[in-house]
PDB file of C-alpha atoms in Angstrom:
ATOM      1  CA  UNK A  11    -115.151 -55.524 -56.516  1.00  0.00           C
ATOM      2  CA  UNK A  12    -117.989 -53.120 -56.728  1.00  0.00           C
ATOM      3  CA  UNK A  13    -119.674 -54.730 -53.910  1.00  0.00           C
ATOM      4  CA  UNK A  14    -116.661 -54.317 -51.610  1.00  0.00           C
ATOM      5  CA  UNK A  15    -116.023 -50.787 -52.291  1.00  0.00           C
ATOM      6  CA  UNK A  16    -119.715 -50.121 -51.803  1.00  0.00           C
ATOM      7  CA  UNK A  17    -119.240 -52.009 -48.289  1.00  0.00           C
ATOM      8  CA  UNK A  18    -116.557 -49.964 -47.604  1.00  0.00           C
ATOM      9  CA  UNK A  19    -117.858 -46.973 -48.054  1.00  0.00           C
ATOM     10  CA  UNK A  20    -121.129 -47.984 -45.834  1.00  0.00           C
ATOM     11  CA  UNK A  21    -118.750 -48.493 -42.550  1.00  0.00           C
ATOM     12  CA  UNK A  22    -117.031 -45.500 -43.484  1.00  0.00           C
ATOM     13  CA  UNK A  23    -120.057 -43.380 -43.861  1.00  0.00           C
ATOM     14  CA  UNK A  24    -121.640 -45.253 -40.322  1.00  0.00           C
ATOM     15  CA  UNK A  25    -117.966 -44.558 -38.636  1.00  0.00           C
ATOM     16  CA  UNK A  26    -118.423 -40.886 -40.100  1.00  0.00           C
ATOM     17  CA  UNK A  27    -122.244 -40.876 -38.467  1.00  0.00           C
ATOM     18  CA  UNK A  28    -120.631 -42.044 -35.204  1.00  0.00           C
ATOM     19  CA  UNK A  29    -118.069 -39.549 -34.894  1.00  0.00           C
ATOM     20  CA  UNK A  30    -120.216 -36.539 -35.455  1.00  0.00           C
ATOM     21  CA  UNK A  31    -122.949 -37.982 -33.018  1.00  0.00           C
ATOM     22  CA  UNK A  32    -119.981 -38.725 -29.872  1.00  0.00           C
ATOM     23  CA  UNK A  33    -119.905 -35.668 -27.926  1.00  0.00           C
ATOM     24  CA  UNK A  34    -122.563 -33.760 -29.614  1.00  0.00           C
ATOM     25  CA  UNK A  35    -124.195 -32.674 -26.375  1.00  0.00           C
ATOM     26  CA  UNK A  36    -127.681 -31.086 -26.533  1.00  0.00           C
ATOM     27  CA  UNK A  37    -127.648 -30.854 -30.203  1.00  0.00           C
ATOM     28  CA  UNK A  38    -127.456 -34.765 -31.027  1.00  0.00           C
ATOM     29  CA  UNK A  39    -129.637 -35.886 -27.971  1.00  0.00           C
ATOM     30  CA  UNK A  40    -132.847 -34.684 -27.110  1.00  0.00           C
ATOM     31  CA  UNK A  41    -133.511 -33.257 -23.568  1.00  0.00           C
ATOM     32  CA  UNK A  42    -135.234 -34.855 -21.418  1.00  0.00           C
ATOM     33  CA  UNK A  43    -138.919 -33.101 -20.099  1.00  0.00           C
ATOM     34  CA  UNK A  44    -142.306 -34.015 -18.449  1.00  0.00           C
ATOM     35  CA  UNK A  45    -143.621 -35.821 -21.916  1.00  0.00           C
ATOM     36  CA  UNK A  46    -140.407 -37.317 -23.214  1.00  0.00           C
ATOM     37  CA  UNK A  47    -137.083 -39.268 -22.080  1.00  0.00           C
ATOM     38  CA  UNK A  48    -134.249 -38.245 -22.827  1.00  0.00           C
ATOM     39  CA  UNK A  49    -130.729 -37.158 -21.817  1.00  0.00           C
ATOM     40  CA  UNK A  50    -129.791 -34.634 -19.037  1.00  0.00           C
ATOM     41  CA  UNK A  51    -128.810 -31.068 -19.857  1.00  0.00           C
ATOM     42  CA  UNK A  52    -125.876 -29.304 -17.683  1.00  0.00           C
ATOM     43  CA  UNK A  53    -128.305 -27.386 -16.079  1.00  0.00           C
ATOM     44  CA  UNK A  54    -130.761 -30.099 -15.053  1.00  0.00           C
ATOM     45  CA  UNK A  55    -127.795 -32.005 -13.658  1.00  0.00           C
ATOM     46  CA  UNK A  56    -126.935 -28.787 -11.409  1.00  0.00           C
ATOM     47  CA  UNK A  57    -130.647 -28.968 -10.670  1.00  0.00           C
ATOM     48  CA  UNK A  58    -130.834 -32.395  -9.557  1.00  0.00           C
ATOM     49  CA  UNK A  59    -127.733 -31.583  -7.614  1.00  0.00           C
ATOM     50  CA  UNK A  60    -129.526 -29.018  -5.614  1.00  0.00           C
ATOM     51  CA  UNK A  61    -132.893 -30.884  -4.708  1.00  0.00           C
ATOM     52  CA  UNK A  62    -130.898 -33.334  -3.015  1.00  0.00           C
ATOM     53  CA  UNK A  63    -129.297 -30.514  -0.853  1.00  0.00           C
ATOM     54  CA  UNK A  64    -126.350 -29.212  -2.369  1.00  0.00           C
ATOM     55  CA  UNK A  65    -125.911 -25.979  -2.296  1.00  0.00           C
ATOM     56  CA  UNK A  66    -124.622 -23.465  -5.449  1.00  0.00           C
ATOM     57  CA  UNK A  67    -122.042 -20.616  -4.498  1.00  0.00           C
ATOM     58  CA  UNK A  68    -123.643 -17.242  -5.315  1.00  0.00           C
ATOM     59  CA  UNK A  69    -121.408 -13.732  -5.934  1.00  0.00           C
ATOM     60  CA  UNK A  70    -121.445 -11.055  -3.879  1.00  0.00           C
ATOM     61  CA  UNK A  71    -124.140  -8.475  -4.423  1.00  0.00           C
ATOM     62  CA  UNK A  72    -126.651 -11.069  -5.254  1.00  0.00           C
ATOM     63  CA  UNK A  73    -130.432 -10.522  -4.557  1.00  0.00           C
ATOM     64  CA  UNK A  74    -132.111 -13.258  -2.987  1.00  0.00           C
ATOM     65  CA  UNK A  75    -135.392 -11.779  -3.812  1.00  0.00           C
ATOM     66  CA  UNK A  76    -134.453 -12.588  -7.476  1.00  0.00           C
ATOM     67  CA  UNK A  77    -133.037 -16.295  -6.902  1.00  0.00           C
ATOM     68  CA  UNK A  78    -134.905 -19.153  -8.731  1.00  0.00           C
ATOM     69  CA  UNK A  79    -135.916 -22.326  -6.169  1.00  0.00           C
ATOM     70  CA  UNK A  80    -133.251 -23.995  -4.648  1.00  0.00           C
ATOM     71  CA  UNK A  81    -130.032 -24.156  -2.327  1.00  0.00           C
ATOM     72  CA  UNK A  82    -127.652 -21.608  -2.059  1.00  0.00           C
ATOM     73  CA  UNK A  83    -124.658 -20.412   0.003  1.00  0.00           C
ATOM     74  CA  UNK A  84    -123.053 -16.931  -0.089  1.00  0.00           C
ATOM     75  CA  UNK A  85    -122.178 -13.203   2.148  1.00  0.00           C
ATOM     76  CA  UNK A  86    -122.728  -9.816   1.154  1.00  0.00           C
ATOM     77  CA  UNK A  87    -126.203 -10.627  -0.431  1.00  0.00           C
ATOM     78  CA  UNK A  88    -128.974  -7.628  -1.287  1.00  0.00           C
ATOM     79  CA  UNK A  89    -131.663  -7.862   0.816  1.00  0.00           C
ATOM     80  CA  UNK A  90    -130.745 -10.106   2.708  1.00  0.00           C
ATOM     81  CA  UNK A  91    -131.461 -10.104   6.274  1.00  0.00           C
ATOM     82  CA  UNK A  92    -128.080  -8.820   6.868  1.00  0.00           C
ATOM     83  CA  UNK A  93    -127.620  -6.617   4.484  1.00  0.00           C
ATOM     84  CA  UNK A  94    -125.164  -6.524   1.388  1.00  0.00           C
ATOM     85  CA  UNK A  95    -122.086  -4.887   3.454  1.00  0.00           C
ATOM     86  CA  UNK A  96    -122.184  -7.697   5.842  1.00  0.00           C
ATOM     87  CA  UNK A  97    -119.906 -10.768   5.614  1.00  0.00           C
ATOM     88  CA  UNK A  98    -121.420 -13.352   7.325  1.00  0.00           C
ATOM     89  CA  UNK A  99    -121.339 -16.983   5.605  1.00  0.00           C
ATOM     90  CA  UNK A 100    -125.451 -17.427   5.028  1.00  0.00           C
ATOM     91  CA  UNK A 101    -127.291 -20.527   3.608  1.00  0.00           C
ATOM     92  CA  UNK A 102    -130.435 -19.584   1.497  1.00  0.00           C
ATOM     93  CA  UNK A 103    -133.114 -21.740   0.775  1.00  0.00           C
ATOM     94  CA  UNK A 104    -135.632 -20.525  -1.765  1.00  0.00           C
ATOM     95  CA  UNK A 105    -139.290 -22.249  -2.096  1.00  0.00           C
ATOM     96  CA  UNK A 106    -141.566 -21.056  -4.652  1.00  0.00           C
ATOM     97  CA  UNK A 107    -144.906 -21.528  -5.913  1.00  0.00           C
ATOM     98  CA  UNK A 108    -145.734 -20.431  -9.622  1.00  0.00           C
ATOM     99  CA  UNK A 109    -144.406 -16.864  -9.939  1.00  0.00           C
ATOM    100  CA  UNK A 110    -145.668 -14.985  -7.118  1.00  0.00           C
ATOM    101  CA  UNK A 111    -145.220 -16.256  -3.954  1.00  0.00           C
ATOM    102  CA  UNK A 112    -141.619 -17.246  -2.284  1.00  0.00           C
ATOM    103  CA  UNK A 113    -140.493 -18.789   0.768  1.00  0.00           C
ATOM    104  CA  UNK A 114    -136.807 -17.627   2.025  1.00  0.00           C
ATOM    105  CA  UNK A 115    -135.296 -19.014   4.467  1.00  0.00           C
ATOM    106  CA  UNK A 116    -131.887 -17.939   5.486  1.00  0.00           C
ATOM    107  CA  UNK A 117    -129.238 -20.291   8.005  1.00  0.00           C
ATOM    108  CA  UNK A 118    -126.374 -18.050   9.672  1.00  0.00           C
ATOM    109  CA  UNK A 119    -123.795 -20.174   9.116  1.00  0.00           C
ATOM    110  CA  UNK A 120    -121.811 -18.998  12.495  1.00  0.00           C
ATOM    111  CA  UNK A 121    -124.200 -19.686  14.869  1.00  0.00           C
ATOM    112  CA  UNK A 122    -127.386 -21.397  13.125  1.00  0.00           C
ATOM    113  CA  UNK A 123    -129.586 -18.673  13.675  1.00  0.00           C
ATOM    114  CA  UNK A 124    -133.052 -18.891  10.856  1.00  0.00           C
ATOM    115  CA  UNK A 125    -135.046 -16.123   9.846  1.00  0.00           C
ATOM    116  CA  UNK A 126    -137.859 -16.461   7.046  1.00  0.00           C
ATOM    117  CA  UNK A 127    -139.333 -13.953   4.417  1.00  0.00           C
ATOM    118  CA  UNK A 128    -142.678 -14.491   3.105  1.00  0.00           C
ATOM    119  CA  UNK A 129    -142.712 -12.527  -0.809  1.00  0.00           C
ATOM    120  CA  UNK A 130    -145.899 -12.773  -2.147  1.00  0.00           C
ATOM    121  CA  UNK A 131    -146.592 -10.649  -5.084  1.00  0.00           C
ATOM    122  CA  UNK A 132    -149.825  -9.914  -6.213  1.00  0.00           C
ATOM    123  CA  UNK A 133    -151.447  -9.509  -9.932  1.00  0.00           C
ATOM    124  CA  UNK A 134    -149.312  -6.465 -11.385  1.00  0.00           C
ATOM    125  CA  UNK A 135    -145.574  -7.725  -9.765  1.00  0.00           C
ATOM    126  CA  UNK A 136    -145.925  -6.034  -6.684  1.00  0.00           C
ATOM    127  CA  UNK A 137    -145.515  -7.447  -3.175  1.00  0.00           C
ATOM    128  CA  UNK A 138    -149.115  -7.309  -2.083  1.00  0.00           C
ATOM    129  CA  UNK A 139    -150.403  -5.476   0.881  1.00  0.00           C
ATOM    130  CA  UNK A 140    -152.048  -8.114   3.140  1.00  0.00           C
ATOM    131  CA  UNK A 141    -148.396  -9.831   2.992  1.00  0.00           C
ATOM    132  CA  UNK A 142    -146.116  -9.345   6.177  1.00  0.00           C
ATOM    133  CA  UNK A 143    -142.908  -7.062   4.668  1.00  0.00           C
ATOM    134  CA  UNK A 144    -139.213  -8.190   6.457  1.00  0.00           C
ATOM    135  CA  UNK A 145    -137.252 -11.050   8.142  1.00  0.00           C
ATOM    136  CA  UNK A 146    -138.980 -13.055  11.162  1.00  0.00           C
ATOM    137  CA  UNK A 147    -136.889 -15.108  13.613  1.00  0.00           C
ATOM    138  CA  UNK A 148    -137.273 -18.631  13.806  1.00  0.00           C
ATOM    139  CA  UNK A 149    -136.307 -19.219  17.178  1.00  0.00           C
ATOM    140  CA  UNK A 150    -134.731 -22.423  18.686  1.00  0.00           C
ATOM    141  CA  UNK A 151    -133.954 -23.097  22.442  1.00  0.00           C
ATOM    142  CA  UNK A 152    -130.647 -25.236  23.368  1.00  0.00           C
ATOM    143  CA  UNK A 153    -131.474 -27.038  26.631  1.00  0.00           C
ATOM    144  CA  UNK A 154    -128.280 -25.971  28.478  1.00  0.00           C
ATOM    145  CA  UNK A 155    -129.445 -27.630  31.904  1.00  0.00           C
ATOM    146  CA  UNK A 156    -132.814 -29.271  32.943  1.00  0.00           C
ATOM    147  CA  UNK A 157    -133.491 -30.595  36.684  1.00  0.00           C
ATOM    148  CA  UNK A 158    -135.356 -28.983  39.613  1.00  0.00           C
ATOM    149  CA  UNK A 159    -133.185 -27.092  42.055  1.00  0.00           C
ATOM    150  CA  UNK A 160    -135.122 -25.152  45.309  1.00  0.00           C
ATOM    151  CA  UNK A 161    -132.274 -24.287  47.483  1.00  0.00           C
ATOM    152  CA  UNK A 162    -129.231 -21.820  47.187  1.00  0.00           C
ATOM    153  CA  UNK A 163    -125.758 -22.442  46.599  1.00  0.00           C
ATOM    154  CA  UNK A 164    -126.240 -25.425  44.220  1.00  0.00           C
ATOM    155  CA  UNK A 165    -125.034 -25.550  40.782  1.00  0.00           C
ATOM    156  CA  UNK A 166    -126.923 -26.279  37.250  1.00  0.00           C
ATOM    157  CA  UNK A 167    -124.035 -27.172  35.486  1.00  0.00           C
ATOM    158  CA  UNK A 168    -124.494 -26.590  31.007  1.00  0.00           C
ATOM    159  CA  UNK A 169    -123.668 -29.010  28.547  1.00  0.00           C
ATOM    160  CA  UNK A 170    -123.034 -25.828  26.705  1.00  0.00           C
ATOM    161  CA  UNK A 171    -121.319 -22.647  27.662  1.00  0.00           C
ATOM    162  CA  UNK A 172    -123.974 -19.863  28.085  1.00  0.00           C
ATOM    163  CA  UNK A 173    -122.079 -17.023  26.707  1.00  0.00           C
ATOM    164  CA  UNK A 174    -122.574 -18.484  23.019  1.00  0.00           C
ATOM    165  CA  UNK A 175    -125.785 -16.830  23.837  1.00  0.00           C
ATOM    166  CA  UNK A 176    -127.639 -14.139  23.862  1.00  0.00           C
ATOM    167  CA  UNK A 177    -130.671 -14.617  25.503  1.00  0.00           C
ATOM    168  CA  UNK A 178    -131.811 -16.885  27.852  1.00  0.00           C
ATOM    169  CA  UNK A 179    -135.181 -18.889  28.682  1.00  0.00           C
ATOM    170  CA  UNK A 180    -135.590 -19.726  32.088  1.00  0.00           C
ATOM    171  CA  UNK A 181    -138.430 -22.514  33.601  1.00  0.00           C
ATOM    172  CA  UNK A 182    -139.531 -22.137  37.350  1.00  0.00           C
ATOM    173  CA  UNK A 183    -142.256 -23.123  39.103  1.00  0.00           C
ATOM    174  CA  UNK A 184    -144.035 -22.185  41.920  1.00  0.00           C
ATOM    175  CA  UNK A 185    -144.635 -24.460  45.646  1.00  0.00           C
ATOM    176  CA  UNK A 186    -148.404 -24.261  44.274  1.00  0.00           C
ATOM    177  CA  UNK A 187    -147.292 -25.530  41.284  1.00  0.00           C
ATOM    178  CA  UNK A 188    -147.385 -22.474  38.804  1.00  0.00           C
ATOM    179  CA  UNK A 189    -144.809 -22.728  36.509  1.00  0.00           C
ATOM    180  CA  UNK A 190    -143.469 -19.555  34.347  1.00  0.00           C
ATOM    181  CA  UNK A 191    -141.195 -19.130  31.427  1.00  0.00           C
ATOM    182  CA  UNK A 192    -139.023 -16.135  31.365  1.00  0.00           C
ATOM    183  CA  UNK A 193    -136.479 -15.190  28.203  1.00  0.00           C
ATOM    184  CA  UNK A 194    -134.319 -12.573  29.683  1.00  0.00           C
ATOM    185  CA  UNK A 195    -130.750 -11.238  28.573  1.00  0.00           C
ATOM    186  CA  UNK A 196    -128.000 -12.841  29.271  1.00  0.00           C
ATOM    187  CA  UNK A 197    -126.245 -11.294  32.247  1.00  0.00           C
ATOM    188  CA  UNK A 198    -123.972 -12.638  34.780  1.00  0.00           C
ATOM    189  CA  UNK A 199    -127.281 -11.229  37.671  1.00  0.00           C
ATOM    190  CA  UNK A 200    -130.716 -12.354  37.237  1.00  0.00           C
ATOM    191  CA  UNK A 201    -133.730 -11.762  39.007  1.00  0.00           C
ATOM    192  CA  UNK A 202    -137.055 -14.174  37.992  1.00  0.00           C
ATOM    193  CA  UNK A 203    -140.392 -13.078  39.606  1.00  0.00           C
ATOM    194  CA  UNK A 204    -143.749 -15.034  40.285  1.00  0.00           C
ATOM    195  CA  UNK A 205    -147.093 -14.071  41.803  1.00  0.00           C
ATOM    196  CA  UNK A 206    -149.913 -16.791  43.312  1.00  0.00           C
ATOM    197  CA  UNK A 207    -153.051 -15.667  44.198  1.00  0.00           C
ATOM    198  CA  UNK A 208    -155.600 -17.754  46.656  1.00  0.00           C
ATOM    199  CA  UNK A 209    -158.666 -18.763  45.545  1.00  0.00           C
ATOM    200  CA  UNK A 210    -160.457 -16.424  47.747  1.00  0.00           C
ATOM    201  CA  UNK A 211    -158.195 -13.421  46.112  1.00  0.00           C
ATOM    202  CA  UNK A 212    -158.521 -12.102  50.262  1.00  0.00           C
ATOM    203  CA  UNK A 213    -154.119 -12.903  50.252  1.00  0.00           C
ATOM    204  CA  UNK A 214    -151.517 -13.145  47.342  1.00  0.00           C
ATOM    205  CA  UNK A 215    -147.858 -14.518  47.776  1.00  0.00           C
ATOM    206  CA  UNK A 216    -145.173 -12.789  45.968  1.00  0.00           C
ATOM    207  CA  UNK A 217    -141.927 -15.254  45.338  1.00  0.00           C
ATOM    208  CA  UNK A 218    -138.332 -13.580  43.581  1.00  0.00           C
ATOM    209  CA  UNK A 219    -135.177 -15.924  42.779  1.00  0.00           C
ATOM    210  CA  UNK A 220    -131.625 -14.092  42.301  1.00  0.00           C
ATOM    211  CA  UNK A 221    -130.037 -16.116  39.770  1.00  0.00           C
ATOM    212  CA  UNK A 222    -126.177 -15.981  38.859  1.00  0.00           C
ATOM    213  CA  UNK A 223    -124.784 -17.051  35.186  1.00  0.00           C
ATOM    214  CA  UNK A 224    -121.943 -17.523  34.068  1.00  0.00           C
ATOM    215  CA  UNK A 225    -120.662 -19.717  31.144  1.00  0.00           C
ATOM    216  CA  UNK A 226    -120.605 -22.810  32.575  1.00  0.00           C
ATOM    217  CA  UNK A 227    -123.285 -22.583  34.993  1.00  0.00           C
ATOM    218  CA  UNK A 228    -125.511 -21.468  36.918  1.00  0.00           C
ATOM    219  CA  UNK A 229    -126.396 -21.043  40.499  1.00  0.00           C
ATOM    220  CA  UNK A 230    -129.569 -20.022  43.117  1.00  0.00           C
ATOM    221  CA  UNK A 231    -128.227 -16.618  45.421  1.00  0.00           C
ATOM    222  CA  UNK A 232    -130.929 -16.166  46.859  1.00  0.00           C
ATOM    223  CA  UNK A 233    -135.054 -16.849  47.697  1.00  0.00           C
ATOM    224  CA  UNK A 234    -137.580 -14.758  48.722  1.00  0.00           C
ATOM    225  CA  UNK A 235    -141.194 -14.757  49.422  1.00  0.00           C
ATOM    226  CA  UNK A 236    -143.906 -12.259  50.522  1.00  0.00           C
ATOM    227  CA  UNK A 237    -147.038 -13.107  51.564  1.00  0.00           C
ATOM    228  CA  UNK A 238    -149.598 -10.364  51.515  1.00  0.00           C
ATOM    229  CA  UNK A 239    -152.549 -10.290  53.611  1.00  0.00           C
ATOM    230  CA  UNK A 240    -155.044  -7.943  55.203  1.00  0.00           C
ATOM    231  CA  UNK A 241    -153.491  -8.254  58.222  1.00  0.00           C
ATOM    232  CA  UNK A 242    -149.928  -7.591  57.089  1.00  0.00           C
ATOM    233  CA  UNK A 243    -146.758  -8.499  55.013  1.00  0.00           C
ATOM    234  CA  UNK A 244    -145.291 -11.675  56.508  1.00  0.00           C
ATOM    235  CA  UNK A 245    -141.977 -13.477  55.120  1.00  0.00           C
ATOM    236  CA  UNK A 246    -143.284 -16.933  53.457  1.00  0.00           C
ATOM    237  CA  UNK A 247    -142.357 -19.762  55.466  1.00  0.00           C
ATOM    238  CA  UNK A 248    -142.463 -22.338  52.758  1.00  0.00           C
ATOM    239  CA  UNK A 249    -140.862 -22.934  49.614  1.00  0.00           C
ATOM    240  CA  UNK A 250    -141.032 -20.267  46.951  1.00  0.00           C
ATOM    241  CA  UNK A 251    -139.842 -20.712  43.402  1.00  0.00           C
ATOM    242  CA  UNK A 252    -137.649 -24.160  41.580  1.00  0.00           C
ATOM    243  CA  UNK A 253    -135.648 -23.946  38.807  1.00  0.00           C
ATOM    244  CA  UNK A 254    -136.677 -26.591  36.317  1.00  0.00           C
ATOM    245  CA  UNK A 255    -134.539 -25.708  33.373  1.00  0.00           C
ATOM    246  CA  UNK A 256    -132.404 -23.405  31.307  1.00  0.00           C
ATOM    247  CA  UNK A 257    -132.597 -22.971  27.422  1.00  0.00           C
ATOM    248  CA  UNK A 258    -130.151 -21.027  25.095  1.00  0.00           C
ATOM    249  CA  UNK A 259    -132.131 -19.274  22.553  1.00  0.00           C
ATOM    250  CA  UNK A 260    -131.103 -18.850  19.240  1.00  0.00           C
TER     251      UNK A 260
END
């Protein structure tokens, strides 16, 4: 009988062992690290979450000068390049190497716009002096129309409305085969200029394309070309300037 009740109490004390260990978390399993396996904790598990992309909601009021590597998504943020008091829905990417130097990166989430802070700290905590201080742009161009157009009255129709946009880039070229790129605001009137000088510098032609924009396209008014010699102005006989192509910039 003795060897029963000592069997007995054997699975009770195992079942005992096994109901303390279930659920135990952290404390019953060790973590897992560069040197040994083990199991995940929750905040590895958030972590693996975010290198593959996903992106943790941050408060308002948050500084993203102060946010450890990773993906984040939030408005009202301090310093960002916004400012805390605006609203805007930004994406913030933070890259970081050791403890003083950061990559930002922060998405608009309206209209994709990306601007980048470089915070590089030196020896004492401070951000050190040969290190650029604010947001830069990132800039992107949308190709809203691409073709080559040398004539008035003929339409470059977008595969995107313009007005989403700013500013402008706009390719010509010259009949000598000069070509120019020209970011400009976007207005509803444009006027694009370009310059060819011979070879002999003795003459110069002078070319100037009137363009008209509107959202969903765009259109040649007018051409004009100057040639300027010794022996006068004369109106150029030939072609003057093409549009090649018209870019969105964000």
């Amino acid at each position: 009988m003795s060897e029963i009740y000592n069997l007995k109490e054997s699975i009770q004390d195992i079942a005992d062992k096994l109901a303390t260990h279930v659920g135990g978390g952290g404390v019953e399993h060790q973590i897992v690290d560069r040197q040994h396996a083990g199991f995940m904790s929750s905040e590895q598990y958030i972590g693996l979450f975010t290198a593959l992309g996903f992106r943790s909601q941050i408060p308002a009021n948050t500084d993203v000068f102060k946010l450890s590597p990773g993906h984040y998504i939030g408005n009202n943020l301090i310093n960002s390049s916004k400012g805390k008091d605006d609203s805007s829905i930004l994406m913030i990417d933070v890259f970081q190497y050791r403890e003083f130097y950061k990559q930002i990166f922060e998405i608009n989430g309206s209209d994709g716009s990306i601007r980048n802070y470089n915070y590089y700290l030196n020896g004492k905590g401070e951000v050190n002096d040969s290190s650029p201080v604010g947001w830069s742009n990132v800039e992107r161009y949308v190709v809203l129309w691409e073709g080559n157009i040398s004539t008035p009255n003929v339409k470059a129709n977008f595969s995107d409305r313009s007005d989403k946009y700013r500013y402008l880039r706009v390719t010509t070229a010259t009949a000598e085969g000069s070509v120019k790129q020209t970011i400009i605001k976007n207005n509803q009137e444009v006027l694009i200029n370009d310059h060819y000088v011979t070879s002999d510098s003795l003459s110069a032609n002078f070319y100037a394309m009137k363009l008209f924009i509107i959202g969903a396209y765009a259109e040649i008014q007018t051409l004009l070309g100057v040639d300027i010699k010794n022996s006068g102005n004369t109106i150029h006989p030939g072609s003057t300037l093409s549009l090649l192509k018209i870019e969105g910039v964000i």
